[in-house]
Amino acid sequence: MTTRSFTEAIRETLEAEMRRDRRIILMGEDIGAYGGAFGATRGLLDRFGPERVINTPISELSVVGAATGAAMTGLRPVVEIMFMDFLTLAMDPLVNLAAKARYLFGDQARCPLVIRTACGAGRGYGATHSQTLTAWLLHVPGIRIAAPSTPTDAIGLLKTALRGNDPVLFLEHKLLYGTREELTLPVAKIRPCPYGKARVVTAGNDCTLVAWSWMLQEALRAHAILSQQGIRIDMIDLRTLAPMDVATMVESVRRTGRLVIADEACRSGSVSAEIAARIFEQAHDYLDAPICRLTAPDTPIPAASNLEAGWMPSAADMVRAVHTITGR
Amino acid sequence: MTTRSFTEAIRETLEAEMRRDRRIILMGEDIGAYGGAFGATRGLLDRFGPERVINTPISELSVVGAATGAAMTGLRPVVEIMFMDFLTLAMDPLVNLAAKARYLFGDQARCPLVIRTACGAGRGYGATHSQTLTAWLLHVPGIRIAAPSTPTDAIGLLKTALRGNDPVLFLEHKLLYGTREELTLPVAKIRPCPYGKARVVTAGNDCTLVAWSWMLQEALRAHAILSQQGIRIDMIDLRTLAPMDVATMVESVRRTGRLVIADEACRSGSVSAEIAARIFEQAHDYLDAPICRLTAPDTPIPAASNLEAGWMPSAADMVRAVHTITGR
Amino acid sequence: MKPPRSRRHWLGAYQQMLLIRRFEEAVETLFRQGRIRGTAHPAIGQEAIAVGTCMALASCDYITSTHRGHGHFIARGGDPARIMAELFGKATGYSGGRGGSQIMADWSLGFLGSNGITGAGLPVATGTGLSLKVRKANGVAVCFFGDGAASQGMFHESLNLAALWRLPVIYLCENNQYAMSTPVNATIAGGSIVARATGYGIPGVTVDGNDLIAVYEAVQKARQHVLKQGPILLECLTYRLSGHSRGDSCNYRSPGETEKWKARDPLPRFKAWLVKQGILTGPEARRIQSTVRTIIRDAVRFARSSPDPQPFRQSEGIPT
Amino acid sequence: MKPPRSRRHWLGAYQQMLLIRRFEEAVETLFRQGRIRGTAHPAIGQEAIAVGTCMALASCDYITSTHRGHGHFIARGGDPARIMAELFGKATGYSGGRGGSQIMADWSLGFLGSNGITGAGLPVATGTGLSLKVRKANGVAVCFFGDGAASQGMFHESLNLAALWRLPVIYLCENNQYAMSTPVNATIAGGSIVARATGYGIPGVTVDGNDLIAVYEAVQKARQHVLKQGPILLECLTYRLSGHSRGDSCNYRSPGETEKWKARDPLPRFKAWLVKQGILTGPEARRIQSTVRTIIRDAVRFARSSPDPQPFRQSEGIPT
Ligand SMILES: Cc1ncc(C[n+]2csc(CCOP(=O)(O)OP(=O)(O)O)c2C)c(N)n1
Ligand SMILES: Cc1ncc(C[n+]2csc(CCOP(=O)(O)OP(=O)(O)O)c2C)c(N)n1
Ligand SMILES: [Mg+2]
Ligand SMILES: [Mg+2]
């Protein structure tokens, strides 16, 4: 058994899959000798050479557009967008071509494109290097969205992405990169993880707590506190947002009657709204209390540490939310 | 009393406001001699000259970026983005600068920028010329969103946008351009319309129906049918989505106990989800039935007329939804 | 000089040009009659570019097209009936009616699609070139784009990437003098698109886009070049003889200008050359005309009589 | 040639350069000590460009900056104490602690902000030029951007717009040979940024960016040019002597290369010139050093002792 950081998990998965499938190429800024802004591609240039590890100029729009073209003609490109905030520059090819290709052109137009990107606040990088804009892509049919919270899930979900035939947005929260986990299997042996299948992290009947990506780590801290207080939560790690495992949430809410959703993004128009709406649609009668959406406020992300800490939903916020919703 | 089309309403408002305030300039593709793809700027080049009616090359990203720079240094640019689908190319300056400027730089950084854009399906223009991506901007704090459904509101909301100090996304649904209305006042006399104040279109206690932009016109048709059947709906035209008049919706739902939201966009992550979530949060106890979100399905927008008609929520869908939700 | 092509090839080229012309004219008529809806951008006047280019390509090559894509598609071997069916929004159309005029493709022809987003084909072609290179596959990518698209940032980014990586891509600008209503002098600072090639250290070549043979030869040369040395920028000067899309009165250009360009119409021009060379005879010309007429008539019939697409099934074609 | 500037001005320039150098060194130290967090991109080695440029500007001019903006801001008259306070995340910082290193501005100085999005300042400066032109206001806009930013589509779009509309904008590229870890030869096809100016029909000028006087003169000339004739592209060759941002080991460049550039360090170079001209004497140099030391010490003290920003109020600064 070996422990792996989130970053190592990504790196080793890329490496294993690249060995397995010659069609996989990597593209991105400073992913070559530098190994990527967060180190996720370190060493891969040496291993696979500049034809498969392509260090690009700063041209997010055309790099994603080119990756789309390459994906549609036989390659399996993985693009690293250094910070998710920069996706603002590359929405067009994703939204107007990659996501729509299969629906419009049929099966001839496979587009196995993976966009890896670092999202999330918490490191003081400021308003243009900390955003989590996942909700935009949730609104774009045709793109799958993975938001792993652990190295193991990162490995499994990335493998599925790399072996599938559709565009995938793969979210890597900055605060997760350094987190470590003991793996039960070597990276090469870990199975691809299905999309649309949530992971029930802890079982309890008092309240359902849904999270993903970094928020799941905060949720684990909240769970530790709550369980000491005798409050048992059903904690669900969604793992993928598109497709979304609504069934698991509904099943849980039917038992607990209560739902807290922890979503790091700005509140309005966030993923949490879609989850809340779907749960109401499907489990309205079972809800004993209004759903609580724990989100960031509707403001840009401040850089100062006290402001940033106040901006992000935290374990303490989750504990408070669960107290309120369960009336304890 | 005079009648005006939606297009004429926009054009005359632009003209009146440009006379009133020399800082207003127009920028966009083919807005000069051609008068804009939908005719909204016809004649304005002759009236105001090429320094204020700036026919731009096809460079959406830098035109919006330049407009942001101009807005921050003393002008009041109005950019026409020919189809909302092309906003995918121009998200960066909107999201990472215009929307955040005031929060980050304080009041020195006023950004009176108006983005006018044609949204919506219904004309067979296909998947890349028919999208309504409003939900993305709802998720971006700092941008106001207007979605008028009538010439009068278009006039009032555009005036407010042009006189304010913050970025505004101004939605013009393609199917609305040709719709006409009898104005009670000349365009110059119509008052600026406040943002965040919905319009109650019809009053009734059986069900609340919330819509905006083109969906409001479909809602009017639904109303006509429903009222013949003796079903009285409270129809609310949101008019602006950011800020959003939640209070009016809550007040209505408290009376009716039922809510149908008609949103033309793809379902997942749509504005309808945010509305549903907010209403649940604030009026949970008053709801006698699950909220019904009437949206387009999660697919690209098909071009064929039968497919497109099936894709868009229609008056008939609204009637059905109200029947279901009211149990009639 | 008589290019080294057989008589049959030149006649085929003429038939293709005529077919595109008649197809687009039919589309215009069908729109006027309200029998098709949505939008379409006819390539009337620009046929020599599409046909001349495709003549010079191999079957292993790829093409990315634009909003004005019918001509490219037909020249590459697309079936006029299925294109017409797509315009009619029928199940038999290239995109099953889902796409419309601006969204059609055929991978088996290496035709990667028309594209409604001005300039968006540029990076797609770049990525196709990358794919060819990485897979060490034979072939080139040809990227059609307009003078208007040359103002998009994607032009710069894509040419830069392709030049850096020496990708086998022909960036083929159809400079028809206007982007919708906007003349090139209002969109191209410095006045020349092709001059920008220098900035990327790649060759830039200007061609008379209304001269089929000139286009054919230029693309042939370009193809050899890009296979060995990386991208090239080819600017084909032309003029659209119709409106930008349906309902365009062309109030932004002078009748004099249009007349001048009508005199350079690539179709009669190529025909005259064929006649002069003794390749095209009167009977042959009539035969081609009648063949084309039949193809168009059959295409419209096929489209009209084809079934509507199945009412919407939500998840089809969408990964879940 | 001794430029027509007074002794006092040259000494002021030297002090500014030294101030930027010491400020950035202090920032690096504070990061290492864990006293500030987030990120910052020091401009060590590039001081001559910031100072030389700002010396040539008038108070009616505007500047757009980059992620590497401390130097530009200080050179334009920004208060080092408030910049430092911003890095400390304090209420007294230029953005009240909300912005951090990459997000600071001062309208009263015509400093429209550093910018965390590579290349995003290009269209902002273009729009500023447009605003100046439309308002018939005096002044120019100076757009700082890096060699890496030159690969963004915004470079192309913005230069094209500015050239078409003859806007008073100086596009000033700080070519420090690298975009993060990526050398210019991997980002600039054709090898020259300045050569691209030709494609837009505007002048392109290359300057030794480590020579304060050369920069000053070039910007002075450029300013006259753009006021009358529209934009110019100015490429200042330089080198960042520190890492890209904190924690950069610079493993992507050779020590030999860095040594070579260290020998061209703009600071000792300008100092030597001042001494040779008899402008800078020993006591004067010591006075300036001590002044700078005091400014930095006071800045850090001010920052440290400033209050934290008020806990978050949701709606403030956000239109509702
Ligand atoms: C991103 C984007 N912006 C604007 C448009 C609207 N539009 C469609 S075609 C066109 C003009 C394109 O000009 P050009 O590239 O010269 O091609 P041409 O129409 O002349 O063939 C415009 C502005 C679009 N489809 N996509
Ligand atoms: C749109 C965008 N892409 C990538 C980055 C990450 N990034 C920050 S600075 C930088 C390098 C910029 O290089 P250059 O323009 O040469 O400026 P320099 O750092 O050399 O001063 C990169 C890639 C960014 N901030 N924004
Ligand atoms: Mg054109
Ligand atoms: Mg650089």
XYZ file of N, CA and C in Angstrom, chain D residues 241 255 263 283 306:
15
model
N 15.153 38.845 -13.634
C 16.298 38.279 -12.924
C 15.859 37.379 -11.775
N 21.970 28.684 -15.989
C 22.657 29.689 -15.165
C 23.489 30.615 -16.044
N 24.751 40.661 -16.157
C 25.756 41.644 -16.546
C 25.116 42.868 -17.206
N 27.855 60.564 -1.992
C 26.891 60.938 -0.929
C 25.454 60.892 -1.436
N -1.544 47.989 9.643
C -2.880 48.387 9.167
C -3.910 47.357 9.598
